[in-house]
Amino acid sequence: MAGEVLVIGGGYVGLHSAYRLHELGYRVKVYAGDLGRAASWGNAGIIHQGSITAVPEVMGLLKLLRLTLRRDSYVSIRPSFALREIGPRGWLTRYISEVRSGRIAAKARVLQRLLLESRGAWLDVIRREGLEAELNESGSIEVFAVRENFDHESEFRRRESAELGYRVEVLDGDQCREIEPLLSRQVVGGLFYPDDLWINPQRTIYSFADALRRKGVEVIERFVESVKVEDGRASVLTGNGKESPEVVIVCAGAWTRDVLRSAGFRVPVVAGRGYLAVTEPSEQRISRPVICADQRTIVGQTMAGEFRISSFFELSSPDAPPDSSKFERMRRWSVPVLPVLSGLKFKLTWVGSRPCTPDGLPVVGRIRGTENLYVAAGHCRLGATLSAATGVLVAAMVEGKEPEILKELSPERFS
Ligand SMILES: Cc1cc2nc3c(=O)[nH]c(=O)nc-3n(C[C@H](O)[C@H](O)[C@H](O)COP(=O)(O)OP(=O)(O)OC[C@H]3O[C@@H](n4cnc5c(N)ncnc54)[C@H](O)[C@@H]3O)c2cc1C
């Protein structure tokens, strides 16, 4: 027990891992890069219990292709990404073969185990450490203006929830407006997830980093340059030279592939980028996050009254410039459902990267051929949620325990 652990990455996966390792008595240092660029800073803030099927199957190949080719779509693939990732070992090639493999039910069960543990693990950290998370425990509501989408999705989630044991209530349009009076008459139905939580991601990440610092964890907002492996042991190069801790854990979100490539390893994590626009404050309030399901646009509201509108799944480089036309498109998509958004100015816009694997499951485990190099990344659209259970898993793994679920998440599945 009680060696030194160096965590690369200050998103929720890195911070929860640091928290759980510190609890076990390890000396922990986090190189957090830039907290403001982390997906954990700008995500939609829903700690999900339902809606868990992994991304490739949610879309299906034909649907993804149709969506990608449509002009006004929330899914897009930048041409440079497509060219790079369509080769024999490319991400898109693996993704396509994964969609065809039909492992949908097995993967949903893996995700569900982590999701169910994550809710409690998040509440534990928020309450014990007094995080300024603006926690909202009123669930979330997914609403539809297109009847066909509602019928399809409600049937799918009804079946999935019965199989996997999460709660969802199917509501008609009037029932939706009863619990969310700001919803328009265009809403024909909705799915209410009573166990979902909401946090203000931006406040939570800084508050979490501060809580760790108060406990004696070093959280340094700087990037590491590379990781080197010699004789099976990893060390880390930073601006200040070389560090050789007992354990190195790479939790660098969509940059995980670059960090591990510097050590000579290939892990297929790419960026599925999402856009965020934050409005000026409004006195009108929603009681819980609203998912405008027809265009997958999520609207949450901070305690100060600002609406946070987020959407898009754009396969691209994490560092490519944003397509600025997308911010107004998100507003255009959500106003028919939530007219309150029409007159509010944007005070902040942002783009960030969901770290995505081709099979829709996170990648957590030791890197083969090394004694002390681990990875925990690739949580894609559920990473804010799953980070809490992942932190517990990472701590167990470093302790030398081998929870059964690690077999499903191992980096070796890509070799
Ligand atoms: C618009 C949007 C909405 C989303 N909504 C939800 C939601 O409602 N619910 C949900 O569960 N999930 C949601 N997600 C997904 C979720 O945000 C991510 O899956 C999750 O935040 C990933 O966490 P992470 O710690 O793996 O990566 P990140 O949060 O991206 O953190 C990676 C960290 O690594 C650092 N880093 C990179 N390179 C280096 C280096 N060389 N040295 C040191 N540090 C480095 C970065 O600076 C960053 O701090 C959403 C994502 C987006 C973009």
Coordinates of C-alpha atoms and ligand atoms in Angstrom, one line a residue:
M1 CA 0.0 0.0 0.0
A2 CA 0.8 3.7 -0.1
G3 CA 3.0 4.2 -3.2
E4 CA 3.0 7.3 -5.4
V5 CA 0.4 7.4 -8.2
L6 CA 0.5 9.9 -11.1
V7 CA -2.8 10.5 -12.9
I8 CA -2.7 12.1 -16.3
G9 CA -5.9 14.0 -16.9
G10 CA -8.1 16.2 -14.8
G11 CA -11.6 15.3 -16.1
Y12 CA -14.0 13.4 -13.9
V13 CA -12.4 10.1 -14.6
G14 CA -9.0 11.4 -13.4
L15 CA -10.4 13.2 -10.4
H16 CA -12.6 10.3 -9.2
S17 CA -9.6 7.9 -9.6
A18 CA -7.4 10.3 -7.6
Y19 CA -10.1 10.6 -4.9
R20 CA -10.5 6.8 -4.5
L21 CA -6.7 6.1 -4.5
H22 CA -6.1 8.9 -2.0
E23 CA -8.8 7.2 0.2
L24 CA -6.8 4.0 0.1
G25 CA -3.7 5.8 1.4
Y26 CA -1.8 6.4 -1.9
R27 CA 0.2 9.7 -2.5
V28 CA -1.5 11.0 -5.6
K29 CA -0.5 13.7 -8.1
V30 CA -2.8 14.7 -11.0
Y31 CA -1.4 16.4 -14.1
A32 CA -4.8 17.9 -15.1
G33 CA -3.9 19.6 -18.4
D34 CA -6.5 22.2 -19.0
L35 CA -9.7 21.8 -16.8
G36 CA -11.6 24.2 -19.1
R37 CA -11.1 22.0 -22.1
A38 CA -12.1 18.8 -20.5
A39 CA -15.4 17.3 -21.6
S40 CA -16.1 17.1 -17.9
W41 CA -16.2 20.9 -17.8
G42 CA -18.8 21.5 -20.5
N43 CA -21.0 18.4 -20.7
A44 CA -24.8 18.4 -20.2
G45 CA -24.5 17.4 -16.6
I46 CA -26.9 14.4 -16.5
I47 CA -25.9 11.5 -14.2
H48 CA -28.0 9.0 -16.1
Q49 CA -29.7 5.9 -14.7
G50 CA -31.6 5.1 -17.9
S51 CA -31.0 5.4 -21.6
I52 CA -27.9 3.2 -21.5
T53 CA -27.5 1.3 -24.7
A54 CA -24.0 1.8 -26.1
V55 CA -23.6 4.4 -28.9
P56 CA -23.0 2.2 -32.0
E57 CA -26.3 0.4 -31.5
V58 CA -28.3 3.4 -30.5
M59 CA -27.7 4.7 -34.0
G60 CA -27.2 1.6 -36.1
L61 CA -25.2 1.8 -39.3
L62 CA -27.9 2.9 -41.8
K63 CA -29.3 5.5 -39.4
L64 CA -25.8 6.9 -38.7
L65 CA -25.1 7.1 -42.5
R66 CA -28.4 8.8 -43.2
L67 CA -27.9 11.2 -40.3
T68 CA -24.4 12.0 -41.4
L69 CA -25.4 12.8 -44.9
R70 CA -28.3 15.0 -43.9
R71 CA -27.5 18.7 -44.0
D72 CA -29.1 19.8 -40.7
S73 CA -28.1 16.8 -38.6
Y74 CA -26.7 16.5 -35.1
V75 CA -24.3 13.8 -36.3
S76 CA -21.4 14.6 -38.6
I77 CA -18.0 13.3 -39.6
R78 CA -15.3 15.7 -40.7
P79 CA -13.7 14.5 -44.0
S80 CA -10.2 14.5 -42.6
F81 CA -11.4 12.2 -39.9
A82 CA -13.1 9.8 -42.3
L83 CA -10.0 9.6 -44.5
R84 CA -7.8 8.9 -41.6
E85 CA -10.0 6.3 -39.8
I86 CA -11.4 4.2 -42.7
G87 CA -8.2 2.0 -43.2
P88 CA -7.9 -1.6 -42.0
R89 CA -7.1 -0.7 -38.4
G90 CA -9.0 2.6 -38.4
W91 CA -11.6 3.6 -35.9
L92 CA -14.5 3.8 -38.4
T93 CA -13.7 0.3 -39.7
R94 CA -13.7 -1.1 -36.2
Y95 CA -16.9 0.8 -35.4
I96 CA -18.7 -0.7 -38.5
S97 CA -17.7 -4.2 -37.6
E98 CA -18.8 -3.7 -34.0
V99 CA -22.3 -2.5 -35.1
R100 CA -22.6 -5.6 -37.3
S101 CA -21.5 -8.0 -34.4
G102 CA -24.9 -7.7 -32.6
R103 CA -23.5 -7.6 -29.0
I104 CA -26.0 -5.0 -28.0
A105 CA -27.6 -6.7 -25.1
A106 CA -24.2 -7.9 -23.6
K107 CA -22.8 -4.4 -23.8
A108 CA -25.9 -2.7 -22.3
R109 CA -25.5 -5.1 -19.3
V110 CA -21.9 -4.1 -18.8
L111 CA -22.7 -0.4 -18.9
Q112 CA -25.7 -0.9 -16.6
R113 CA -23.5 -2.4 -13.8
L114 CA -21.3 0.7 -13.9
L115 CA -24.2 3.1 -14.1
L116 CA -26.0 1.7 -11.1
E117 CA -22.9 2.1 -9.0
S118 CA -22.1 5.5 -10.3
R119 CA -25.2 7.3 -8.9
G120 CA -24.3 6.3 -5.3
A121 CA -20.6 7.0 -5.8
W122 CA -21.4 10.5 -7.1
L123 CA -23.7 11.3 -4.2
D124 CA -21.1 10.0 -1.8
V125 CA -18.4 12.4 -3.1
I126 CA -20.7 15.4 -3.4
R127 CA -22.1 15.0 0.1
R128 CA -18.9 13.9 1.9
E129 CA -16.8 16.6 0.3
G130 CA -19.5 19.3 0.2
L131 CA -18.9 19.8 -3.6
E132 CA -20.6 22.9 -5.0
A133 CA -22.3 20.8 -7.7
E134 CA -25.7 22.5 -7.7
L135 CA -27.1 18.9 -7.4
N136 CA -30.6 18.5 -8.7
E137 CA -32.3 15.2 -7.8
S138 CA -35.6 15.7 -9.8
G139 CA -34.8 13.3 -12.6
S140 CA -34.6 14.2 -16.3
I141 CA -37.3 14.3 -19.0
E142 CA -36.8 13.4 -22.7
V143 CA -39.4 15.0 -24.9
F144 CA -40.6 14.5 -28.5
A145 CA -42.3 16.8 -31.0
V146 CA -42.3 14.0 -33.7
R147 CA -44.8 11.3 -32.9
E148 CA -43.0 8.6 -34.8
N149 CA -39.8 9.2 -32.8
F150 CA -41.8 9.1 -29.5
D151 CA -43.5 5.8 -30.4
H152 CA -40.2 4.1 -31.4
E153 CA -38.1 5.3 -28.5
S154 CA -40.8 4.8 -25.8
E155 CA -41.3 1.2 -27.0
F156 CA -37.5 0.6 -27.0
R157 CA -36.9 2.1 -23.5
R158 CA -39.9 0.3 -22.0
R159 CA -38.4 -3.0 -23.1
E160 CA -34.8 -2.1 -22.1
S161 CA -35.8 -0.7 -18.7
A162 CA -37.7 -4.0 -17.9
E163 CA -34.7 -6.0 -18.9
L164 CA -32.0 -3.9 -17.1
G165 CA -33.9 -2.7 -14.1
Y166 CA -33.9 1.1 -14.4
R167 CA -37.0 3.3 -14.0
V168 CA -38.7 5.2 -16.8
E169 CA -42.2 6.6 -17.0
V170 CA -43.9 7.2 -20.4
L171 CA -45.9 10.4 -20.4
D172 CA -48.3 12.0 -22.9
G173 CA -47.8 15.7 -24.0
D174 CA -50.1 17.1 -21.2
Q175 CA -48.4 15.0 -18.5
C176 CA -45.0 16.4 -19.7
R177 CA -46.3 20.0 -19.5
E178 CA -47.8 19.3 -16.0
I179 CA -44.3 18.6 -14.6
E180 CA -42.5 21.1 -16.9
P181 CA -44.8 24.0 -17.6
L182 CA -42.3 25.7 -19.9
L183 CA -42.7 23.0 -22.5
S184 CA -44.7 24.0 -25.6
R185 CA -47.8 22.5 -27.1
Q186 CA -45.6 20.9 -29.8
V187 CA -44.5 18.2 -27.3
V188 CA -46.5 15.0 -28.0
G189 CA -44.9 12.8 -25.4
G190 CA -42.0 12.2 -23.2
L191 CA -39.9 9.8 -21.1
F192 CA -39.4 10.7 -17.5
Y193 CA -36.3 9.2 -15.8
P194 CA -36.9 9.8 -12.0
D195 CA -33.5 8.5 -10.8
D196 CA -31.4 10.7 -13.0
L197 CA -29.4 13.5 -11.3
W198 CA -28.1 16.8 -12.7
I199 CA -24.9 18.6 -11.7
N200 CA -23.5 21.9 -13.0
P201 CA -20.4 20.4 -14.6
Q202 CA -18.4 23.6 -14.7
R203 CA -18.8 24.3 -11.0
T204 CA -18.4 20.7 -10.0
I205 CA -15.0 20.2 -11.7
Y206 CA -13.3 23.2 -10.0
S207 CA -14.9 22.3 -6.7
F208 CA -13.8 18.7 -7.0
A209 CA -10.2 19.7 -7.9
D210 CA -10.2 22.1 -4.8
A211 CA -11.6 19.4 -2.5
L212 CA -8.7 17.1 -3.6
R213 CA -6.1 19.8 -3.0
R214 CA -7.5 20.3 0.5
K215 CA -7.0 16.6 1.1
G216 CA -3.4 16.8 0.0
V217 CA -3.6 15.6 -3.5
E218 CA -1.5 17.7 -5.9
V219 CA -3.7 18.8 -8.8
I220 CA -1.5 20.6 -11.3
E221 CA -3.1 22.3 -14.3
R222 CA -0.3 21.4 -16.7
F223 CA 0.1 18.9 -19.6
V224 CA 2.6 16.1 -19.6
E225 CA 4.8 15.8 -22.7
S226 CA 5.0 12.1 -23.0
V227 CA 5.1 8.7 -21.3
K228 CA 8.1 6.4 -21.8
V229 CA 8.3 2.7 -21.0
E230 CA 11.7 1.1 -20.2
D231 CA 12.0 -2.4 -18.9
G232 CA 8.3 -2.6 -18.5
R233 CA 8.1 0.5 -16.2
A234 CA 6.4 3.7 -17.3
S235 CA 7.8 7.2 -16.5
V236 CA 6.4 10.5 -17.4
L237 CA 8.1 13.5 -19.0
T238 CA 6.9 16.9 -17.9
G239 CA 8.2 20.4 -18.4
N240 CA 10.2 19.9 -15.2
G241 CA 11.9 16.7 -16.3
K242 CA 11.2 13.0 -15.8
E243 CA 9.1 11.5 -13.0
S244 CA 9.0 7.8 -12.2
P245 CA 6.1 7.1 -9.8
E246 CA 5.1 3.6 -8.8
V247 CA 1.9 3.8 -10.9
V248 CA 0.9 5.9 -13.9
I249 CA -2.8 6.1 -14.9
V250 CA -3.7 7.7 -18.3
C251 CA -7.2 9.3 -18.0
A252 CA -6.7 11.9 -20.7
G253 CA -10.2 11.7 -22.3
A254 CA -10.1 12.2 -26.0
W255 CA -6.3 12.8 -25.9
T256 CA -5.6 9.3 -24.4
R257 CA -4.6 7.9 -27.8
D258 CA -1.9 10.6 -28.2
V259 CA -0.6 10.1 -24.7
L260 CA -0.4 6.4 -25.0
R261 CA 1.1 6.6 -28.6
S262 CA 4.0 8.5 -27.0
A263 CA 4.7 5.3 -25.1
G264 CA 4.3 3.1 -28.2
F265 CA 0.8 1.8 -27.5
R266 CA -2.3 2.0 -29.7
V267 CA -5.7 2.5 -28.0
P268 CA -8.5 3.6 -30.3
V269 CA -10.1 6.5 -28.5
V270 CA -11.3 9.4 -30.7
A271 CA -13.2 12.6 -30.2
G272 CA -17.0 12.7 -30.6
R273 CA -17.3 16.4 -30.2
G274 CA -20.2 18.2 -28.6
Y275 CA -21.1 21.9 -28.6
L276 CA -22.3 23.9 -25.6
A277 CA -24.0 27.4 -25.4
V278 CA -24.7 29.1 -22.1
T279 CA -27.4 31.8 -22.1
E280 CA -27.7 34.8 -19.9
P281 CA -29.8 34.1 -16.8
S282 CA -33.6 33.8 -17.0
E283 CA -36.1 34.1 -14.2
Q284 CA -38.2 31.4 -15.8
R285 CA -37.1 28.0 -14.6
I286 CA -37.2 24.3 -15.6
S287 CA -37.2 21.8 -12.7
R288 CA -34.9 19.3 -14.3
P289 CA -32.8 18.8 -17.5
V290 CA -34.9 18.6 -20.7
I291 CA -33.7 16.4 -23.5
C292 CA -35.2 17.6 -26.8
A293 CA -35.0 14.1 -28.2
D294 CA -35.8 14.6 -31.9
Q295 CA -32.4 16.4 -32.4
R296 CA -30.6 15.1 -29.3
T297 CA -30.3 18.6 -27.7
I298 CA -30.1 18.8 -23.9
V299 CA -31.1 21.8 -21.9
G300 CA -30.1 22.2 -18.2
Q301 CA -30.3 25.2 -16.0
T302 CA -27.9 26.5 -13.4
M303 CA -28.9 27.9 -10.1
A304 CA -28.2 31.4 -11.4
G305 CA -30.8 30.8 -14.1
E306 CA -28.5 30.3 -17.1
F307 CA -29.7 27.7 -19.6
R308 CA -26.9 25.3 -20.8
I309 CA -27.8 24.0 -24.3
S310 CA -25.7 21.2 -25.7
S311 CA -25.8 18.9 -28.7
F312 CA -24.0 17.4 -31.7
F313 CA -21.9 14.4 -32.2
E314 CA -19.0 15.4 -34.5
L315 CA -16.3 12.9 -35.3
S316 CA -13.2 15.1 -35.7
S317 CA -9.9 16.0 -34.2
P318 CA -10.3 17.2 -30.6
D319 CA -8.3 20.3 -31.4
A320 CA -10.0 21.3 -34.7
P321 CA -11.7 24.8 -34.6
P322 CA -15.4 24.7 -33.9
D323 CA -18.1 25.2 -36.6
S324 CA -19.6 28.3 -35.1
S325 CA -22.9 27.9 -37.0
K326 CA -23.7 25.0 -34.7
F327 CA -24.5 27.2 -31.7
E328 CA -27.5 28.9 -33.2
R329 CA -28.7 25.6 -34.7
M330 CA -28.9 24.1 -31.2
R331 CA -31.1 27.1 -30.2
R332 CA -33.2 26.6 -33.4
W333 CA -33.8 23.0 -32.5
S334 CA -34.8 23.5 -28.9
V335 CA -37.0 26.6 -29.2
P336 CA -40.0 24.7 -30.6
V337 CA -40.0 22.6 -27.4
L338 CA -38.8 25.3 -25.0
P339 CA -39.8 28.7 -26.4
V340 CA -38.2 30.5 -23.4
L341 CA -34.8 30.1 -25.1
S342 CA -35.7 32.2 -28.1
G343 CA -34.9 35.7 -26.8
L344 CA -31.9 34.9 -24.6
K345 CA -28.3 36.0 -25.5
F346 CA -25.5 33.5 -25.4
K347 CA -22.9 34.5 -22.9
L348 CA -20.5 31.6 -23.5
T349 CA -19.9 29.1 -26.3
W350 CA -17.7 26.0 -26.1
V351 CA -16.8 22.8 -27.9
G352 CA -15.5 19.7 -26.2
S353 CA -14.7 16.0 -26.9
R354 CA -16.4 12.9 -25.7
P355 CA -13.7 10.2 -25.6
C356 CA -15.1 7.4 -27.8
T357 CA -14.1 3.8 -28.4
P358 CA -15.3 1.9 -31.5
D359 CA -17.4 -0.6 -29.4
G360 CA -19.0 2.0 -27.1
L361 CA -17.5 0.6 -23.9
P362 CA -14.9 2.3 -21.8
V363 CA -11.3 1.0 -21.8
V364 CA -10.0 0.4 -18.3
G365 CA -7.0 -1.8 -17.4
R366 CA -3.3 -2.3 -17.3
I367 CA -1.4 -1.9 -20.5
R368 CA 0.0 -5.3 -21.5
G369 CA 3.8 -5.7 -21.2
T370 CA 4.0 -3.0 -18.5
E371 CA 4.1 -3.3 -14.8
N372 CA 2.7 0.0 -13.8
L373 CA 0.9 1.7 -16.7
Y374 CA -2.9 1.8 -16.7
V375 CA -5.6 3.4 -18.8
A376 CA -9.1 4.6 -17.9
A377 CA -10.9 6.4 -20.7
G378 CA -13.4 6.1 -23.6
H379 CA -16.6 6.7 -21.7
C380 CA -18.1 8.6 -24.6
R381 CA -21.6 10.1 -24.0
L382 CA -21.9 8.6 -20.5
G383 CA -18.6 9.7 -19.1
A384 CA -19.8 12.2 -16.5
T385 CA -22.0 9.4 -15.1
L386 CA -19.6 6.5 -15.4
S387 CA -16.6 8.3 -14.0
A388 CA -17.7 7.8 -10.4
A389 CA -17.8 4.0 -10.6
T390 CA -14.7 4.0 -12.8
G391 CA -12.8 5.8 -10.0
V392 CA -13.7 2.9 -7.6
L393 CA -12.7 0.4 -10.3
V394 CA -9.3 2.1 -10.9
A395 CA -8.5 2.1 -7.2
A396 CA -9.4 -1.7 -6.9
M397 CA -7.2 -2.4 -10.0
V398 CA -4.2 -0.6 -8.6
E399 CA -4.6 -2.5 -5.4
G400 CA -4.2 -5.7 -7.4
K401 CA -7.8 -6.8 -7.2
E402 CA -9.4 -8.0 -10.4
P403 CA -13.1 -7.1 -10.5
E404 CA -14.9 -9.4 -13.0
I405 CA -16.0 -6.4 -15.1
L406 CA -12.4 -5.5 -16.0
K407 CA -12.4 -8.4 -18.5
E408 CA -15.0 -6.6 -20.6
L409 CA -13.2 -3.3 -20.4
S410 CA -9.6 -4.5 -21.0
P411 CA -7.4 -2.6 -23.5
E412 CA -6.4 -6.0 -24.9
R413 CA -9.7 -6.3 -26.8
F414 CA -8.2 -3.9 -29.3
S415 CA -4.9 -5.6 -29.9
Ligands
LIG1 C1 -21.6 18.4 -25.0 C2 -21.4 17.2 -24.2 C3 -22.4 16.7 -23.4 C4 -22.3 15.6 -22.6 N1 -23.3 15.2 -21.7 C5 -23.1 14.2 -20.8 C6 -24.1 13.9 -19.9 O1 -25.1 14.6 -19.8 N2 -23.9 12.9 -19.0 C7 -22.7 12.1 -19.1 O2 -22.6 11.1 -18.3 N3 -21.7 12.4 -20.0 C8 -21.9 13.4 -20.8 N4 -20.9 13.8 -21.7 C9 -19.7 12.9 -21.8 C10 -18.7 13.3 -20.7 O3 -18.6 14.6 -20.6 C11 -17.4 12.6 -21.0 O4 -17.5 11.3 -21.3 C12 -16.5 12.7 -19.7 O5 -16.4 14.0 -19.2 C13 -15.1 12.2 -20.0 O6 -14.3 12.4 -18.9 P1 -12.7 12.2 -18.9 O7 -12.2 12.5 -17.6 O8 -12.5 10.8 -19.5 O9 -12.2 13.2 -20.0 P2 -12.1 14.8 -20.0 O10 -13.2 15.3 -19.2 O11 -12.1 15.2 -21.5 O12 -10.7 15.1 -19.3 C14 -9.5 14.8 -20.0 C15 -8.5 15.6 -19.3 O13 -7.2 15.2 -19.8 C16 -6.4 16.3 -19.9 N5 -5.2 16.0 -20.8 C17 -5.2 15.8 -22.1 N6 -3.9 15.6 -22.5 C18 -3.2 15.7 -21.4 C19 -1.8 15.6 -21.2 N7 -0.9 15.4 -22.2 N8 -1.3 15.8 -19.9 C20 -2.2 16.1 -18.9 N9 -3.5 16.2 -19.1 C21 -4.0 16.0 -20.3 C22 -7.4 17.4 -20.4 O14 -6.9 18.7 -20.3 C23 -8.5 17.1 -19.5 O15 -8.4 17.7 -18.3 C24 -21.0 14.9 -22.6 C25 -20.0 15.3 -23.4 C26 -20.1 16.5 -24.2 C27 -19.0 17.0 -25.0

